[in-house]
Structures are given as structure tokens and as C-alpha cells.
mmCIF file of C-alpha atoms in Angstrom:
data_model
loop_
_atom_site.group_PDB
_atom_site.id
_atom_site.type_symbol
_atom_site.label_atom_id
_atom_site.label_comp_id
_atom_site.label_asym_id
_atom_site.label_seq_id
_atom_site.Cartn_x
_atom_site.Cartn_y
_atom_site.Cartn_z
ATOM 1 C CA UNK A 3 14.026 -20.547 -31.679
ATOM 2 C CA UNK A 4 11.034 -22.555 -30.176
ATOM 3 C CA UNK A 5 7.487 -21.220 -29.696
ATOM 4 C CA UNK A 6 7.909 -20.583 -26.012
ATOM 5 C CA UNK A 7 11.384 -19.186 -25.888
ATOM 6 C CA UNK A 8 10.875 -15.247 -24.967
ATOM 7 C CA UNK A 9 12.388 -13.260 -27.730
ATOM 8 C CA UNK A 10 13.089 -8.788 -28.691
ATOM 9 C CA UNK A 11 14.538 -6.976 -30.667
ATOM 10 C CA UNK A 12 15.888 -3.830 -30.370
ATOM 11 C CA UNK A 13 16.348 -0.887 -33.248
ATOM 12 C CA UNK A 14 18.501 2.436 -32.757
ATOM 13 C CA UNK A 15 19.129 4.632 -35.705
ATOM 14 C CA UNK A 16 20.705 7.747 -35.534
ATOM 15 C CA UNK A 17 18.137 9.139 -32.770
ATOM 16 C CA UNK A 18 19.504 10.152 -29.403
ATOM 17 C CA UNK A 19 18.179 7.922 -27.660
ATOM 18 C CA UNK A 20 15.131 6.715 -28.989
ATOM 19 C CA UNK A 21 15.446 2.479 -29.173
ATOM 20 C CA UNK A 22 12.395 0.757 -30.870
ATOM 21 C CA UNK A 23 11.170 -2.451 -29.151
ATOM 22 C CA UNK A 24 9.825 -5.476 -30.378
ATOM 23 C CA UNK A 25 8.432 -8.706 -28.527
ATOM 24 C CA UNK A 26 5.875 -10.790 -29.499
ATOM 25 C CA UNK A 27 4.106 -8.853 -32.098
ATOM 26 C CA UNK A 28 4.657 -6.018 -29.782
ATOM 27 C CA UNK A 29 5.781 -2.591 -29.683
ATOM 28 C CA UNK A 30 7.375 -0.068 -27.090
ATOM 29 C CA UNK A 31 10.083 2.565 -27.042
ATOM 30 C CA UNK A 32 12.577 2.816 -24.681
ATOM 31 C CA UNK A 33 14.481 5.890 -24.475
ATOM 32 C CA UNK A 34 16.621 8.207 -22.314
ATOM 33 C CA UNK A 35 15.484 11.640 -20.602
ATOM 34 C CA UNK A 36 16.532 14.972 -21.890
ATOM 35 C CA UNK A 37 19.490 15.859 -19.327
ATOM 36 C CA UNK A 38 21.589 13.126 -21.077
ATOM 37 C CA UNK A 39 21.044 13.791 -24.606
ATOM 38 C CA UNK A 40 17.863 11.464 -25.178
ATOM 39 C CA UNK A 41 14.097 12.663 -26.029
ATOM 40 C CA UNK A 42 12.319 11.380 -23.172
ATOM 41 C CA UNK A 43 9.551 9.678 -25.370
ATOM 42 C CA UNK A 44 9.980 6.035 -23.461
ATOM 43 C CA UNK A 45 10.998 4.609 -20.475
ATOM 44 C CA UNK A 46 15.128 4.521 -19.579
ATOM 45 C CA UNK A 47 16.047 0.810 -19.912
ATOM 46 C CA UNK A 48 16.327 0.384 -16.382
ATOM 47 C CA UNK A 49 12.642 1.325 -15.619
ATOM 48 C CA UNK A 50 11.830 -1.255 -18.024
ATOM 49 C CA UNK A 51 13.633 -3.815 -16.209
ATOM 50 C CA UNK A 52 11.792 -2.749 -12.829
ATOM 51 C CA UNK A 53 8.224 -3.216 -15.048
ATOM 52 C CA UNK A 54 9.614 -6.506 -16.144
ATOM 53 C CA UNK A 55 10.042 -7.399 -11.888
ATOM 54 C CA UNK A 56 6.824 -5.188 -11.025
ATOM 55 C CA UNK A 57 4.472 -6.648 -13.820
ATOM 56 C CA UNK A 58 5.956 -10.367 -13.269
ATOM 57 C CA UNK A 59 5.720 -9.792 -9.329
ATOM 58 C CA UNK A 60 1.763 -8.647 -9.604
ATOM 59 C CA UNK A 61 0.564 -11.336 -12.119
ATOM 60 C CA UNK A 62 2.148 -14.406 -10.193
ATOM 61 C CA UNK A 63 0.411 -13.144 -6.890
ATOM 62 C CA UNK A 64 -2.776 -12.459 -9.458
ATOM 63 C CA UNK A 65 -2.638 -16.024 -10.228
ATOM 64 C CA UNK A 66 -2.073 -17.514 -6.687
ATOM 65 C CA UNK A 67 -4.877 -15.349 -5.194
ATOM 66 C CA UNK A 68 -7.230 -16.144 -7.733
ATOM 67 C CA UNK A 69 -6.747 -19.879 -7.381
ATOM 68 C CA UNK A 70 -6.541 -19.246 -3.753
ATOM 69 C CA UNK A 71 -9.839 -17.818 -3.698
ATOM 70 C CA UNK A 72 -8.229 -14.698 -1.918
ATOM 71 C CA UNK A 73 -10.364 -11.425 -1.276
ATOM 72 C CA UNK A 74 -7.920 -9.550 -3.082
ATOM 73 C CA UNK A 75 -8.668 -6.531 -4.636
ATOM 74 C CA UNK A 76 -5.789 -4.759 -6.047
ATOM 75 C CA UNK A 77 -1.604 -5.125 -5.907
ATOM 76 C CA UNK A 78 0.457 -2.186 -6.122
ATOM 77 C CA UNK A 79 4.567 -2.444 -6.606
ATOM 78 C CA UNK A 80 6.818 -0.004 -5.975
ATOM 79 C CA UNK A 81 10.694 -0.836 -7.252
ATOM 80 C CA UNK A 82 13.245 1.268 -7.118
ATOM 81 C CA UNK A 83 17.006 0.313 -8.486
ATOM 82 C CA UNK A 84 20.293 1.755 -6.781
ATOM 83 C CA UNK A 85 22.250 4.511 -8.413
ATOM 84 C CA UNK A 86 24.887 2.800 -11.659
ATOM 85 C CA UNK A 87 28.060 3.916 -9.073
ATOM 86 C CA UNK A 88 26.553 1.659 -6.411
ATOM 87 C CA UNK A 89 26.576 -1.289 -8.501
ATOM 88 C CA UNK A 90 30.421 -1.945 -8.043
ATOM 89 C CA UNK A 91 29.819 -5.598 -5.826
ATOM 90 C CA UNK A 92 26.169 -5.873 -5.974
ATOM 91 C CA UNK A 93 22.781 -4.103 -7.554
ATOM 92 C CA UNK A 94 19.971 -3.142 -5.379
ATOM 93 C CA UNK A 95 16.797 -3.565 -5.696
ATOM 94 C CA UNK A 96 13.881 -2.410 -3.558
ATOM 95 C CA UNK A 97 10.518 -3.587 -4.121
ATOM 96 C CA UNK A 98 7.342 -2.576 -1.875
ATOM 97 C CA UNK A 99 4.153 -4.437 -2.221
ATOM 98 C CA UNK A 100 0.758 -3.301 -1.291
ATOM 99 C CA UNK A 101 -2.351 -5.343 -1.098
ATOM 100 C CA UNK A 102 -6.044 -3.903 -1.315
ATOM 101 C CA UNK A 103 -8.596 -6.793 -0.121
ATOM 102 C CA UNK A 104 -9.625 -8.566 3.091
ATOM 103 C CA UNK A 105 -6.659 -10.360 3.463
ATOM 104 C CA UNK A 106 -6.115 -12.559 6.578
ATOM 105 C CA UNK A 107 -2.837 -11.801 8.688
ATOM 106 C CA UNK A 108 -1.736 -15.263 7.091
ATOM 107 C CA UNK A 109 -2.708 -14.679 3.494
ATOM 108 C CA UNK A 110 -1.056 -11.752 2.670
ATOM 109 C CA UNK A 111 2.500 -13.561 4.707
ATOM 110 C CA UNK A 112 2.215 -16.181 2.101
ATOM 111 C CA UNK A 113 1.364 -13.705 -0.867
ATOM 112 C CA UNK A 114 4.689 -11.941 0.218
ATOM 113 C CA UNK A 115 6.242 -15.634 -0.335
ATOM 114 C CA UNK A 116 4.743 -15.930 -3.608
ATOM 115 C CA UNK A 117 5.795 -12.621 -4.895
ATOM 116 C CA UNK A 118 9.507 -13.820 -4.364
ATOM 117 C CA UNK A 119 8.748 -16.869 -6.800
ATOM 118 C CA UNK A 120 7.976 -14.871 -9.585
ATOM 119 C CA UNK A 121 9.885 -16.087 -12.657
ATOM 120 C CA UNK A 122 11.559 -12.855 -13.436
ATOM 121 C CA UNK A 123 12.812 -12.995 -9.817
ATOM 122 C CA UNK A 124 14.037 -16.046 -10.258
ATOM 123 C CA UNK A 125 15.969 -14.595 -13.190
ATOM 124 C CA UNK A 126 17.299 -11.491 -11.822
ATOM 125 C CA UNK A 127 18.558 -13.688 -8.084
ATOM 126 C CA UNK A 128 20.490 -15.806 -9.901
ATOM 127 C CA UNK A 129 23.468 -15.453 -11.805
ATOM 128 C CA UNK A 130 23.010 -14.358 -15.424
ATOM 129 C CA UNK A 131 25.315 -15.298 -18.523
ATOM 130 C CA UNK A 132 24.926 -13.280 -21.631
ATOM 131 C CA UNK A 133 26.103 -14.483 -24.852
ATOM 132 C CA UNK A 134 27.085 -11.949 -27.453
ATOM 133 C CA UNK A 135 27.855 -12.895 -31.014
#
């Protein structure tokens, strides 16, 4: 695997739920909450994938505003994923953004573009192939 190809691993033993992460010299838990038999110690897996989209989302406008020279202060994302049972045809996502900064009218229209060309968006709008061996 190459130097800039993003990699984890993921460990379950015996615990109910409790999954140890691994990324980049990095370490997390993810984990499942106590009404379906896990220990609530980390995030469910799907949480993680709306940090993935939140964290992704709020760096790339970071970047654009700071090269921008935009008076922006703070971003704050909201995501929310629909319910398993909805996810027959498609899977929803919401995603709210909020800006803190003196933003123009016009800036924060083309921060709302540049939230949408976030690479993890980019992953999770098109279609996705996994490869299991």
C-alpha cells in the first residue's frame, strides 16, 4: 500500500460490541449502546461515518476560507442519517451547516458550494465498490 493510500484496521474480540480502531498511528473505539447488547464506550459505526462527512465537510470550508481571506469564525455541522429500514432504495443523509463570522450574503453561498466538494462527499455521492477477500 502507498504512503498516501488511507488505511484501518479494525479488532473485535469476544466483547459485545467494543471494536478497536486503528488509522494512522491512531486509536478510537467504536462500539454499540447498551439497548442492543454493546457497552456504549465509543461511537456506533454510523456516527463515525457522519464525523468522517462532518469533520471532512468543516476542514475543506476551513481551508477555502482561510485562503479566501474569509471573516470566518467558527463552522458547526449537524448530520443526521435515516433509520437502517429506510435504506431499502436510497440512504439519507441530512447535513446542516452553520457559519459564525462576518460573512457576506455571497460568501457564505459559495462556502455552501464548497462544503459539497469535500472529498468524503465525493465518496459517499458516488457509487461505492467494496472488495472483500
Amino acid at each position: 500500500m502507498s504512503n498516501n493510500q488511507i488505511t484501518a484496521i479494525t479488532e473485535l474480540d469476544r466483547s459485545h460490541y467494543k471494536t478497536k480502531v486503528y488509522s494512522g498511528g491512531h486509536f478510537i473505539y467504536a462500539d454499540e449502546p447498551t439497548d442492543v447488547g454493546g457497552t456504549d464506550e465509543g461511537m456506533p459505526p454510523a456516527a463515525l461515518l457522519l464525523a468522517s462527512l462532518g469533520s471532512c465537510t468543516a476542514i475543506t470550508i476551513r481551508m477555502y476560507a482561510d485562503r479566501k481571506n474569509y471573516n470566518l469564525d467558527s463552522i458547526k455541522i449537524e448530520l443526521a442519517i435515516c433509520k437502517e429500514e429506510e435504506m431499502s432504495k436510497d440512504t439519507t443523509i441530512t447535513r446542516k451547516i452553520e457559519f459564525v463570522g462576518e460573512l457576506t450574503d455571497d460568501e457564505r453561498q459559495r462556502l455552501f458550494v464548497i462544503a459539497d466538494k469535500c472529498p468524503i462527499h465525493k465518496m459517499l455521492s458516488n457509487p461505492i465498490k467494496i472488495v472483500t477477500n
